[in-house]
Short mmCIF file of C-alpha atoms in Angstrom, two decimals:
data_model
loop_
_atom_site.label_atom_id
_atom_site.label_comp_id
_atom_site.label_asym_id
_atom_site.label_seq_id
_atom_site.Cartn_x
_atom_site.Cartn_y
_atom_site.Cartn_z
CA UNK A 1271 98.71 61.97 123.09
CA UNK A 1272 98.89 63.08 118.99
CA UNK A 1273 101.57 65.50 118.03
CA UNK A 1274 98.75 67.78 118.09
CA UNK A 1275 98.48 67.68 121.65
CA UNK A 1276 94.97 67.42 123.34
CA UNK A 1277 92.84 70.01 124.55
CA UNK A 1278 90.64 70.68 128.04
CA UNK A 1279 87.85 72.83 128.89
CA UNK A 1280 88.69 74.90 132.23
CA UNK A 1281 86.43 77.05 133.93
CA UNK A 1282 86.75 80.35 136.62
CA UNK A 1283 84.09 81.15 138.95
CA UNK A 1284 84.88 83.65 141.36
CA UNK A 1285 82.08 85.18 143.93
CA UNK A 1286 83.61 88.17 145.24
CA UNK A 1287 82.11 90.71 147.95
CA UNK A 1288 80.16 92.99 145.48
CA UNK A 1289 80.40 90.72 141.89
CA UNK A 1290 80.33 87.42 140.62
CA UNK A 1291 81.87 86.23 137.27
CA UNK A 1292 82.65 83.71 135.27
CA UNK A 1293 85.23 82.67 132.22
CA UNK A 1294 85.46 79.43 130.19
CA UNK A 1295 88.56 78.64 128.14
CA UNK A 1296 90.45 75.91 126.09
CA UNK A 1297 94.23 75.13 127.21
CA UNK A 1298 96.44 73.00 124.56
CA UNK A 1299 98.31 70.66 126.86
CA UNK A 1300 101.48 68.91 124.84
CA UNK A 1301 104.13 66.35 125.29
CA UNK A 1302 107.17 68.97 125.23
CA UNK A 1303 110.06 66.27 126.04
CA UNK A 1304 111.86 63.84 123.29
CA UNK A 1305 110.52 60.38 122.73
CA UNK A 1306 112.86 58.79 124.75
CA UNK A 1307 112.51 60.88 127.76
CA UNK A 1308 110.05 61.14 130.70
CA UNK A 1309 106.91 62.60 129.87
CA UNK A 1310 105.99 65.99 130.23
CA UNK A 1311 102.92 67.56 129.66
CA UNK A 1312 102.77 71.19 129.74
CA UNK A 1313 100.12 74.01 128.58
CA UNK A 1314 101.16 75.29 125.33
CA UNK A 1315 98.10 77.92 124.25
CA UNK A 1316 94.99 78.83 125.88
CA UNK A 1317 91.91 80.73 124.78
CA UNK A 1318 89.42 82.29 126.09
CA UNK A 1319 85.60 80.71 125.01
CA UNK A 1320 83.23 82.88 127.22
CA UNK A 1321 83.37 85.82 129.56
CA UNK A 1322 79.92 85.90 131.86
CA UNK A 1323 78.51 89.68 132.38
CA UNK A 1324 79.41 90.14 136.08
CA UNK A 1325 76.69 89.79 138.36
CA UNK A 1326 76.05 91.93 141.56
CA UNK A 1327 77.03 88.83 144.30
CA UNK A 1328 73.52 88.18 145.26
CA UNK A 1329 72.96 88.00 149.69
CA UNK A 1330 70.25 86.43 151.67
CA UNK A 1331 71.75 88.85 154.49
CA UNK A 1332 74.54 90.44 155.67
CA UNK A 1333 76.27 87.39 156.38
CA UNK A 1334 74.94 84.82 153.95
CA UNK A 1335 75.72 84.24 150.51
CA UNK A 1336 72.47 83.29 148.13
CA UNK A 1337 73.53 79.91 147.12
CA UNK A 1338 70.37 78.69 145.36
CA UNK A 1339 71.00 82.38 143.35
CA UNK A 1340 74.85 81.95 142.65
CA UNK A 1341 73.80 78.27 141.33
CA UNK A 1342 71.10 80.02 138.91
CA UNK A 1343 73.67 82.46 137.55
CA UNK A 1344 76.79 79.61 137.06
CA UNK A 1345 73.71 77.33 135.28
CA UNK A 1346 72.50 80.09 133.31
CA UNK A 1347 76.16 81.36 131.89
CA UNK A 1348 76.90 77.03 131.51
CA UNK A 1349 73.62 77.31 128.80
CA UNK A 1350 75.07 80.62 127.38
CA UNK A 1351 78.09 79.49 126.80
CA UNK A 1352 77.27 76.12 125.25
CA UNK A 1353 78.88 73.97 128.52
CA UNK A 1354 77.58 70.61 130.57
CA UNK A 1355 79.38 70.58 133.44
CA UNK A 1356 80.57 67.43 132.36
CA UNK A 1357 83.18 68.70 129.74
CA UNK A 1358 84.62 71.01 132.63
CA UNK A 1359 87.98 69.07 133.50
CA UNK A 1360 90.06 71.58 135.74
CA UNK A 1361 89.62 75.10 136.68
CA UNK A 1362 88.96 76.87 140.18
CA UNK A 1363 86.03 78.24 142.30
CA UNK A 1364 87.13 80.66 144.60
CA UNK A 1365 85.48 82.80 147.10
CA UNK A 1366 87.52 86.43 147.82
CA UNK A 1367 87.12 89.34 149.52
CA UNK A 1368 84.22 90.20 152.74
CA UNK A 1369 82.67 87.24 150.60
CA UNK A 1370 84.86 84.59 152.00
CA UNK A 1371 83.97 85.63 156.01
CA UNK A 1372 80.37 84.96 155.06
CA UNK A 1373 78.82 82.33 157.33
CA UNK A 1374 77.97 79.58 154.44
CA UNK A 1375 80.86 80.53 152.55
CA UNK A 1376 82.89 77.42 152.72
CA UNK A 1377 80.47 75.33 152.19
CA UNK A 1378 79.18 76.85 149.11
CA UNK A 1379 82.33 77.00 147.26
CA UNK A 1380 82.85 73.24 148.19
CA UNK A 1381 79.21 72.50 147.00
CA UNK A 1382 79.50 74.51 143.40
CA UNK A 1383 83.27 72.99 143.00
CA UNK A 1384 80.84 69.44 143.10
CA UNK A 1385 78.18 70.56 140.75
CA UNK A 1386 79.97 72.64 138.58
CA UNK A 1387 82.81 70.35 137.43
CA UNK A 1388 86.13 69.24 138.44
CA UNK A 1389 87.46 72.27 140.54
CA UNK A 1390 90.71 73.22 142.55
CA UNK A 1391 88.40 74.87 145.40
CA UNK A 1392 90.17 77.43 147.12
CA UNK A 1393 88.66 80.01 149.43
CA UNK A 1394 91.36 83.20 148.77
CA UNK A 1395 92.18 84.63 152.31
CA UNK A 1396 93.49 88.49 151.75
CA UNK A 1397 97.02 87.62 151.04
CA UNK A 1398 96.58 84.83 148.67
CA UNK A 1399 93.45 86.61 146.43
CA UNK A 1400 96.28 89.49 146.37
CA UNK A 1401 98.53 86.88 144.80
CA UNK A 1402 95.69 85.43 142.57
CA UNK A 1403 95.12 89.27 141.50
CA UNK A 1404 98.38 90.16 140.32
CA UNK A 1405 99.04 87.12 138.15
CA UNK A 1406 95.35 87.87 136.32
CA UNK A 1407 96.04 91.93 135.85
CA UNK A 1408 99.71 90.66 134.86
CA UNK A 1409 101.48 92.08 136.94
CA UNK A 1410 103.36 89.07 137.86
CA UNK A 1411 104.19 88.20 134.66
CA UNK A 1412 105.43 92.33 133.45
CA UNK A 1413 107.69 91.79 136.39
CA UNK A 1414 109.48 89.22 134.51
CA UNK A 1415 113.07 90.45 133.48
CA UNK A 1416 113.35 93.54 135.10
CA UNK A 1417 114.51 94.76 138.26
CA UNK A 1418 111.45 97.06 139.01
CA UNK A 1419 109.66 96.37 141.93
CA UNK A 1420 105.87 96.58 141.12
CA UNK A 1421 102.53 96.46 143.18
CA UNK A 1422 99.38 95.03 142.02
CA UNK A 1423 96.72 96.40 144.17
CA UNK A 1424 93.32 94.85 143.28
CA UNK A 1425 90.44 96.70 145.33
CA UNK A 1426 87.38 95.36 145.49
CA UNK A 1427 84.22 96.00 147.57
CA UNK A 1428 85.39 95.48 150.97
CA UNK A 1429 89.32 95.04 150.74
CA UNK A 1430 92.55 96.38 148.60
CA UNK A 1431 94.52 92.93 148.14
CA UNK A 1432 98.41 94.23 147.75
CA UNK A 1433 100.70 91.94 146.39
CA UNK A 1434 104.45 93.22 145.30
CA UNK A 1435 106.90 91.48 142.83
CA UNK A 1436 110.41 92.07 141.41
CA UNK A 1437 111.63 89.76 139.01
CA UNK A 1438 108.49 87.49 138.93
CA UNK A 1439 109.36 86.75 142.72
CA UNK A 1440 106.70 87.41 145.67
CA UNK A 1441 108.18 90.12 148.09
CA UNK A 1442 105.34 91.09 149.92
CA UNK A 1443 101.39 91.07 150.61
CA UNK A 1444 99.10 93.87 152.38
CA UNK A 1445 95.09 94.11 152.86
CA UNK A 1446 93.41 96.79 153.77
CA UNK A 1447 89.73 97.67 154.16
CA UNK A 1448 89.22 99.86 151.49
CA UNK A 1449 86.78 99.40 148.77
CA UNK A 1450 83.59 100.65 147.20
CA UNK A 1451 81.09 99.11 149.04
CA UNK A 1452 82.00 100.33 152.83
CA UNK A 1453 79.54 102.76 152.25
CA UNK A 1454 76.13 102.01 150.53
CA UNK A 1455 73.53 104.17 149.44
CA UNK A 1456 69.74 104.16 148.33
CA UNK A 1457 69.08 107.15 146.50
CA UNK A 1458 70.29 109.99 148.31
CA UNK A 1459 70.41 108.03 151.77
CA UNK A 1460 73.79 106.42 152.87
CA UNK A 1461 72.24 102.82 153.93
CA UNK A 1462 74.94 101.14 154.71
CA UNK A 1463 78.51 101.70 156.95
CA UNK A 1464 80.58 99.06 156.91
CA UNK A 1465 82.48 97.89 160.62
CA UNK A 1466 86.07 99.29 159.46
CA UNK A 1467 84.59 102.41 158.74
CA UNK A 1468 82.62 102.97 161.48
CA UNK A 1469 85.84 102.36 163.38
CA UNK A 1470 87.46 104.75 162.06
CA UNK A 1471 85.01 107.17 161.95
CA UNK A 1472 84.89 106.69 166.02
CA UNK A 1473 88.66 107.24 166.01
CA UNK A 1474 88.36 110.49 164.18
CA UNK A 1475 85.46 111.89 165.81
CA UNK A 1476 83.53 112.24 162.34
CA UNK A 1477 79.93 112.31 162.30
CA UNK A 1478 78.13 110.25 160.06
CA UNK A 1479 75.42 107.77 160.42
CA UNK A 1480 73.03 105.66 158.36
CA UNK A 1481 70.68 107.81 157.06
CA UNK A 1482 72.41 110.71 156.53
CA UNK A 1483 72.64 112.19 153.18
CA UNK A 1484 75.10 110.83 150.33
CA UNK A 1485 76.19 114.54 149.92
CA UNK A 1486 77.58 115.29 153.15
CA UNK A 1487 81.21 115.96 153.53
CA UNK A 1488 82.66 113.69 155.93
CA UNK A 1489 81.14 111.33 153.09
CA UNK A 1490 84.27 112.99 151.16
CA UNK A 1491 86.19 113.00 154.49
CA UNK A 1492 85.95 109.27 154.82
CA UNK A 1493 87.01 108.70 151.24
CA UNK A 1494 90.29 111.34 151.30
CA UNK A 1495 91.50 108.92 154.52
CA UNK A 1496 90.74 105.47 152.35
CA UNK A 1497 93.19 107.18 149.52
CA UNK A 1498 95.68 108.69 151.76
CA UNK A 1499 95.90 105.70 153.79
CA UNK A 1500 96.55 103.42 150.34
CA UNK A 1501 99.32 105.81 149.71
CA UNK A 1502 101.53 105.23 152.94
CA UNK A 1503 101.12 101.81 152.85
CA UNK A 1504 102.58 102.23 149.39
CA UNK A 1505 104.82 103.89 150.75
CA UNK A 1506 105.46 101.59 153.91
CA UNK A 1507 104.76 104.73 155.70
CA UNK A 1508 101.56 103.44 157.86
CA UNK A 1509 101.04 105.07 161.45
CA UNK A 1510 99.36 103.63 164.11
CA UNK A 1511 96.06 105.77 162.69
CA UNK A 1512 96.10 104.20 160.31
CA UNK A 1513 95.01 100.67 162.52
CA UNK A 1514 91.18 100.57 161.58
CA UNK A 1515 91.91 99.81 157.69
CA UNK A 1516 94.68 97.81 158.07
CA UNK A 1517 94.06 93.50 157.85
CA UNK A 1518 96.24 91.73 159.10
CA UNK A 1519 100.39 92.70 159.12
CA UNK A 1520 102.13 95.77 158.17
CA UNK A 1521 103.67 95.88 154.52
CA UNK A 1522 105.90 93.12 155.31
CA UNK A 1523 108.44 94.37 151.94
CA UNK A 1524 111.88 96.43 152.45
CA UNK A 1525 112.61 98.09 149.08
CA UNK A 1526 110.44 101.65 147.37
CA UNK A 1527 108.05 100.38 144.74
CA UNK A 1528 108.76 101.80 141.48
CA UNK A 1529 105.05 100.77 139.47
CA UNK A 1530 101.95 100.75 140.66
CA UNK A 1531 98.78 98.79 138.77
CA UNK A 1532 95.59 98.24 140.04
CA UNK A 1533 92.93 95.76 139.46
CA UNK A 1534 89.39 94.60 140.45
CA UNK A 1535 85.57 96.18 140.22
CA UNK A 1536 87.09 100.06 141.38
CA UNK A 1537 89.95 100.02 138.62
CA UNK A 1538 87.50 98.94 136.26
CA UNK A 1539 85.47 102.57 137.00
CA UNK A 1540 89.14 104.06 136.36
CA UNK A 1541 89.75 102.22 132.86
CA UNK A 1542 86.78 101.12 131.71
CA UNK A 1543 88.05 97.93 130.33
CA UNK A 1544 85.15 96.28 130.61
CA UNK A 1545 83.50 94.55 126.59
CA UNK A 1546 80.61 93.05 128.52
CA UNK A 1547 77.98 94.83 129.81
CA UNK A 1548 78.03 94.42 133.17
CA UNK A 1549 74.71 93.31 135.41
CA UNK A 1550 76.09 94.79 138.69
CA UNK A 1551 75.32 97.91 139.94
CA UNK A 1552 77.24 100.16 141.91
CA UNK A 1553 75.39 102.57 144.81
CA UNK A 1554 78.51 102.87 146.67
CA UNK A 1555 81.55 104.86 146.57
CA UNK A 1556 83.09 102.95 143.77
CA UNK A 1557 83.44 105.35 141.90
CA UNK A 1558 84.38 108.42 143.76
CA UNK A 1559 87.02 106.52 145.50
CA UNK A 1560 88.13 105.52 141.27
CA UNK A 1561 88.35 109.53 140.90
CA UNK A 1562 90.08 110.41 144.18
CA UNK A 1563 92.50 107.97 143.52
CA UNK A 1564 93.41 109.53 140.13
CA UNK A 1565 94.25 112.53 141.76
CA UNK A 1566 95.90 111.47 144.04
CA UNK A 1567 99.52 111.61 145.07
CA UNK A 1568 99.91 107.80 144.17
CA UNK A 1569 99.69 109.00 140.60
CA UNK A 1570 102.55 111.40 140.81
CA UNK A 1571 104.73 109.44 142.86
CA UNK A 1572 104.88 106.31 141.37
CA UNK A 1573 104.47 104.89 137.62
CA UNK A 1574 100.95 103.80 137.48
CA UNK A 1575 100.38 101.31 134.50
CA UNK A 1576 97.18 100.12 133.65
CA UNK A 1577 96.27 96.54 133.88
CA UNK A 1578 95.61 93.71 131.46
CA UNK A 1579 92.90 93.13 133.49
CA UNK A 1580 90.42 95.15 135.76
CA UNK A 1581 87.44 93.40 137.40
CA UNK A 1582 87.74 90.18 135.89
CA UNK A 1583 91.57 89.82 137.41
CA UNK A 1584 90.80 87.27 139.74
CA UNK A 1585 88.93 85.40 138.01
CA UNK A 1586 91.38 85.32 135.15
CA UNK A 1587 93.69 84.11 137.73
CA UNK A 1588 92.25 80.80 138.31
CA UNK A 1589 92.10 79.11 135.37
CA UNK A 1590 95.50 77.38 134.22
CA UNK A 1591 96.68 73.87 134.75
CA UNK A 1592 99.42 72.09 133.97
CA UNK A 1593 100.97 68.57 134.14
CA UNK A 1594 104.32 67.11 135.01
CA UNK A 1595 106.29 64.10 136.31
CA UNK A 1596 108.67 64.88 138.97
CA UNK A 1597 111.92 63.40 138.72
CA UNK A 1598 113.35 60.05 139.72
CA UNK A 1599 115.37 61.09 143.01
CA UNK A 1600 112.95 61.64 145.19
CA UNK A 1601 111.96 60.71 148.18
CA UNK A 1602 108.05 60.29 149.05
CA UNK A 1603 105.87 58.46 152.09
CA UNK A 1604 103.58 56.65 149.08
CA UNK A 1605 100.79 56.34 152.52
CA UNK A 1606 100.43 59.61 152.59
CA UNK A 1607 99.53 60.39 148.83
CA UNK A 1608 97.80 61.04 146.60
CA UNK A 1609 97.68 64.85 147.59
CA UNK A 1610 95.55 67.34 146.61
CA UNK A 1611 95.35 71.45 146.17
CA UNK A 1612 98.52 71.96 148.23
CA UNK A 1613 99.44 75.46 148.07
CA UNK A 1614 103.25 76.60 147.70
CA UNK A 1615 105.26 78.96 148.81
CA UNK A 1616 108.43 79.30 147.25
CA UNK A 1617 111.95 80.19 148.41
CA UNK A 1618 114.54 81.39 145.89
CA UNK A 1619 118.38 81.63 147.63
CA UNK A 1620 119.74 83.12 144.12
CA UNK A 1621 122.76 80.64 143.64
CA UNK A 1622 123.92 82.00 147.42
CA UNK A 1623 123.53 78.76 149.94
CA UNK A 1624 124.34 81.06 152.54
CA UNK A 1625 121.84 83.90 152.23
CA UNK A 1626 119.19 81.69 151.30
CA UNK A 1627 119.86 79.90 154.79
CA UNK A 1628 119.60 82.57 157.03
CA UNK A 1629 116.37 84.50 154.69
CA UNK A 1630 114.56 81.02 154.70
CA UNK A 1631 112.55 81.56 158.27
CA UNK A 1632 111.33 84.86 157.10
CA UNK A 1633 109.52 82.85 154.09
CA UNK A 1634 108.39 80.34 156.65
CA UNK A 1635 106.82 83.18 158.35
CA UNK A 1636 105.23 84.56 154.96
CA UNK A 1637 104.21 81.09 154.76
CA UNK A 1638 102.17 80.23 158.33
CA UNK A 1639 100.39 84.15 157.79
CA UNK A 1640 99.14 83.14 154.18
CA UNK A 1641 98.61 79.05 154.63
CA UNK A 1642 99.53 77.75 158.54
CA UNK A 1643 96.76 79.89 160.35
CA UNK A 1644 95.71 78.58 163.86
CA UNK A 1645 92.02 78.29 162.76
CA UNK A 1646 92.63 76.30 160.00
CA UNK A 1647 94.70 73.40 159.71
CA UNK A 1648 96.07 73.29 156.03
CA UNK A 1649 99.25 72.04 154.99
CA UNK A 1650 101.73 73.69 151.85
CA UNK A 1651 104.49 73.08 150.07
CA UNK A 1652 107.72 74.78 150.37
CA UNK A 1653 109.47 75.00 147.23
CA UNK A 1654 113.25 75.62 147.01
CA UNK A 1655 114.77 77.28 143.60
CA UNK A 1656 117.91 78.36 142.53
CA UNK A 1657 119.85 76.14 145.03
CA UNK A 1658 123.78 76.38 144.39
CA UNK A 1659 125.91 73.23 143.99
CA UNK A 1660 126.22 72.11 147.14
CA UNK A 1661 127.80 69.31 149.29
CA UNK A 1662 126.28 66.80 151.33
CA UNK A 1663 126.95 68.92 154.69
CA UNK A 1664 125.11 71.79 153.42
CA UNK A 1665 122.58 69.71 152.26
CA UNK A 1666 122.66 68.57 156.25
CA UNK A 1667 122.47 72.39 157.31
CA UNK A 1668 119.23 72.63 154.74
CA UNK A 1669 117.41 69.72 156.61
CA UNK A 1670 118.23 70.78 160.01
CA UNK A 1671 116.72 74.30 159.27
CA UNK A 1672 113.21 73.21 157.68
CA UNK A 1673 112.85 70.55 160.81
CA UNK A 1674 113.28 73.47 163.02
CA UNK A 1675 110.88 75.48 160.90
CA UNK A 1676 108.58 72.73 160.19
CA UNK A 1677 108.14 72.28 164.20
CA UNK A 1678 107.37 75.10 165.04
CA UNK A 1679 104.08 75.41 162.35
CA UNK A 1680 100.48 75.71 163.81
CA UNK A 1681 100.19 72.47 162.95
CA UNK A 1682 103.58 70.42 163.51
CA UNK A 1683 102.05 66.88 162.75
CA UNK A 1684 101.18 67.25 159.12
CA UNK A 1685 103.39 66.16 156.26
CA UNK A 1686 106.45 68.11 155.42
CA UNK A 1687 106.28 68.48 151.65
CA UNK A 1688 109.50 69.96 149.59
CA UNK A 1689 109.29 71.02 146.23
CA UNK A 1690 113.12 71.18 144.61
CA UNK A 1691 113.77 72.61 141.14
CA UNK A 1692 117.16 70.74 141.23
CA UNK A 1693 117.99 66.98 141.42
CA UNK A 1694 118.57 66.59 145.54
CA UNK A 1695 115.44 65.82 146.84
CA UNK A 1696 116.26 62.41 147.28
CA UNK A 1697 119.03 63.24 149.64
CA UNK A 1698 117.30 66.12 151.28
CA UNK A 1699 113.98 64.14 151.88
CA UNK A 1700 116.30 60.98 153.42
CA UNK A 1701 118.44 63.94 155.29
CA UNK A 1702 115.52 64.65 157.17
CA UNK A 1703 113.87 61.25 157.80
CA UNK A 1704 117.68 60.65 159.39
CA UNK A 1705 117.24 63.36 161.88
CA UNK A 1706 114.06 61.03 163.10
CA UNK A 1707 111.52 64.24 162.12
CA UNK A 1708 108.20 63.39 163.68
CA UNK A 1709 106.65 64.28 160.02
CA UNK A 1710 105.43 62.13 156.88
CA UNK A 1711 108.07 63.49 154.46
CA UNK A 1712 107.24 64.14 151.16
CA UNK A 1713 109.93 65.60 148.52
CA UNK A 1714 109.55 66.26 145.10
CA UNK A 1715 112.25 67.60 142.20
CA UNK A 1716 112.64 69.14 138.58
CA UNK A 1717 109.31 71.13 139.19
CA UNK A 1718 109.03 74.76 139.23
CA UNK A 1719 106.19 76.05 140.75
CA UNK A 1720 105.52 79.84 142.05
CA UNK A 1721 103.78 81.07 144.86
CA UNK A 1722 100.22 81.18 144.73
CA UNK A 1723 100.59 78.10 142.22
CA UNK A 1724 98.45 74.46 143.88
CA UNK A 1725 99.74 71.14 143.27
CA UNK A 1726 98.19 67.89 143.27
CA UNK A 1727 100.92 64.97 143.88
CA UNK A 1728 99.67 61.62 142.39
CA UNK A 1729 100.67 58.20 143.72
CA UNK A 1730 103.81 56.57 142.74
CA UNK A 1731 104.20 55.04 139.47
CA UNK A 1732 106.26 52.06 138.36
CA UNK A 1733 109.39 54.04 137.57
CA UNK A 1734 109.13 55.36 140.98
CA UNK A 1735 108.28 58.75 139.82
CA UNK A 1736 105.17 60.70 140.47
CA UNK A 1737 102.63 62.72 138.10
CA UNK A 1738 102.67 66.05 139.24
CA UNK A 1739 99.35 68.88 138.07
CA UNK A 1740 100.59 72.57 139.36
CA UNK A 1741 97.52 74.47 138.99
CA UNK A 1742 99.07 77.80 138.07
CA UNK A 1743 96.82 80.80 139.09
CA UNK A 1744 97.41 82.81 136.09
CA UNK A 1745 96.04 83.41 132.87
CA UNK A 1746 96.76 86.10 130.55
CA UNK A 1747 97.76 85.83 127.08
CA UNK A 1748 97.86 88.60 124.46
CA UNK A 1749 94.70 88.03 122.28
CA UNK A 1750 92.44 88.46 125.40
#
């Protein structure tokens, strides 16, 4: 590599329950450590090249996703911007929102990551496209030096992703079904009623059907409950009413949230960020919801900031890579890599061996809701910061704790892979393979990664270290 560095082409594609979008953009990767040190390669600048118009996600039904038509829009923005798939080296396709329980969904997003360039393919479940969300509106990175605890929420079509952050650290997720598109219309006619709402209309005993005018006022009803509900969760305040629109868990964070941003297509009719004409269009509630929310209590009862980022958030989110060699101690199973798109969750014990002990199960727990589902069987990478200097027994108590937790995963077989900021992975990854753990173990050091970040874990090279890409979902810089 010159002093200059080199540069890579990246690409976001992100096919989302009511839009589709796409961004190109050149990251400046550099050699940041002396000449006679260990390599490491880390993104120094990136630029944005071309932001697609978003596209209304085009449907062959309810529950299929127009492949053939999602191709013809990622070709057609490729010839716009100038791009052969060819020069794409990194970036992500991911699928969000009611757009990732579509029946053909995974295997579309596996077929575009093939014929679009070389892709991290991720299919965002709730939790993790909340994640994604916050680090494109920046959020996550205005939480950065400050003890304010602040909420992205990005609502989209079919679901408000939640994700909360103090001090650039992960404190809690929520989903709930609200969005723009749970109620269509054509013309004057509601045409559509999503299954949450019709839930919930059932609970309540309101009356309104398909058909039925656009104008009527549980129309308004339905909308007042969306808002209000979004404001006790806020609040951690839910009720057991409140059951229809909730995914998933409960806000699963235990301090007030001081700022509140939001993100994705129904901020956008709030802020109007938007440069690019947009190709969508929006016969929903979208934008009554937008004005309801405005005036609602969440505006006088929190600090609402605006976002860097409205629709295109997610998107944003998925285009950053960057490149690093883990240590020397460290102890890896070389059968069991290379690895690829592992997703990490990361646990921060604050310099307090202690604490971080006894708070490490309820990350292990944030960690099987996000990664370890029972449908799925996908691996992840715990990562361990701010770990005190500590002695060998401590370093005992460590191992002992993740075998318990690693045993009692969905899936207890797969690979236990560690990610340590500090220089004891060695011993920690030969800790564990002493208590006769019936896991591959895998552990890593002197990387910092974040949750929500993906890492790919190369094979071993002659100095017994390992290259190390962390695919970090962010990207936000000033000039964009």
């Amino acid at each position: 590599m010159s002093k200059k560095g080199e540069t890579i082409i990246s690409a976001g594609i992100d096919v989302g329950t009511s839009t589709t979008k796409l961004i190109i953009s050149r990251l400046s990767l550099l050699n940041v450590a002396g000449i006679s040190h260990v390599p490491r390669i880390e993104i120094v600048d990136k630029e944005v090249l071309y932001k697609s118009p978003v596209y209304r996600t085009p449907l062959l039904d309810d529950i299929t996703i127009d492949t053939k038509k999602v191709e013809e829009i990622i070709k057609h923005e490729y010839e716009m911007a100038k791009i052969l798939p060819n020069m794409i080296e990194t970036g992500a396709v991911i699928i969000t929102g009611e757009a990732a329980t579509k029946n053909n969904a995974s295997e579309m997003v596996h077929h575009l990551s093939k014929e679009a360039g070389e892709f991290l393919v991720a299919t965002a479940g709730p939790d993790l496209e909340g994640i994604i969300a916050a680090k494109g509106s920046g959020v996550f990175q205005q939480s950065k030096g400050n003890k304010q605890v602040r909420a992205n929420v990005d609502i989209g079509g079919g679901t408000a992703n939640i994700a909360v952050y103090q001090q650039e650290t992960l404190v809690g997720t929520c989903t709930l079904h609200v969005g723009g598109r749970l109620i269509e219309f054509s013309g004057n006619k509601i045409i559509s009623i999503s299954p949450p709402i019709q839930r919930l209309l059932q609970q309540r005993n309101i009356l309104l059907q398909v058909g039925d005018s656009r104008d009527k006022r549980e129309v308004d009803e339905v909308i007042n409950i969306l808002v209000d509900t979004l404001y006790r969760m806020l609040k951690n305040e839910l009720t057991d009413s409140d059951k229809p629109l909730l995914l998933g868990e409960r806000p699963n964070w235990d301090m007030p949230i001081d700022v509140v941003t939001f993100s994705g297509g129904v901020s956008e009719c709030m802020y109007h960020l938007e440069t690019v004409k947009s190709n969508a269009q929006y016969n929903d509630i979208g934008l009554m919801l937008a004005e309801k929310m405005q005036r609602s209590a969440i505006f006088e009862d929190f600090i609402v900031e605006p976002p860097l980022e409205t629709v295109r958030a997610t998107v944003l989110g998925a285009g950053m890579q960057t490149t690093e060699i883990s240590g020397a101690t460290i102890q890896i199973d070389s059968s069991k890599l290379p690895l690829k798109n592992v997703p990490i969750i990361n646990h921060d014990f604050q310099q307090q061996m202690e604490k971080g002990l006894q708070l490490l199960p309820k990350t292990f727990e944030q960690a099987k809701r996000i990664f370890d589902t029972v449908q799925t069987e996908s691996n992840f990478a715990l990562s361990l910061t701010n770990i005190p200097y500590v002695k060998f027994r401590e370093i005992q108590l460590l191992a002992e704790l993740i075998k318990k937790l690693m045993d009692e995963r969905n899936h207890p077989t797969l690979p236990i892979i560690l990610v340590v900021e500090s220089d004891i992975a060695k011993v920690l990854g030969q800790s564990l393979i002493a208590m006769d753990v019936q896991q591959p173990v895998i552990c890593i050091d002197q990387i910092h990664v974040e949750t929500g970040d993906y890492i790919d874990i190369g094979k071993a090279l002659k100095s017994d270290v390992v290259p190390v890409v962390v695919k970090t979902l962010t990207f936000h810089s000033s000039n964009q």
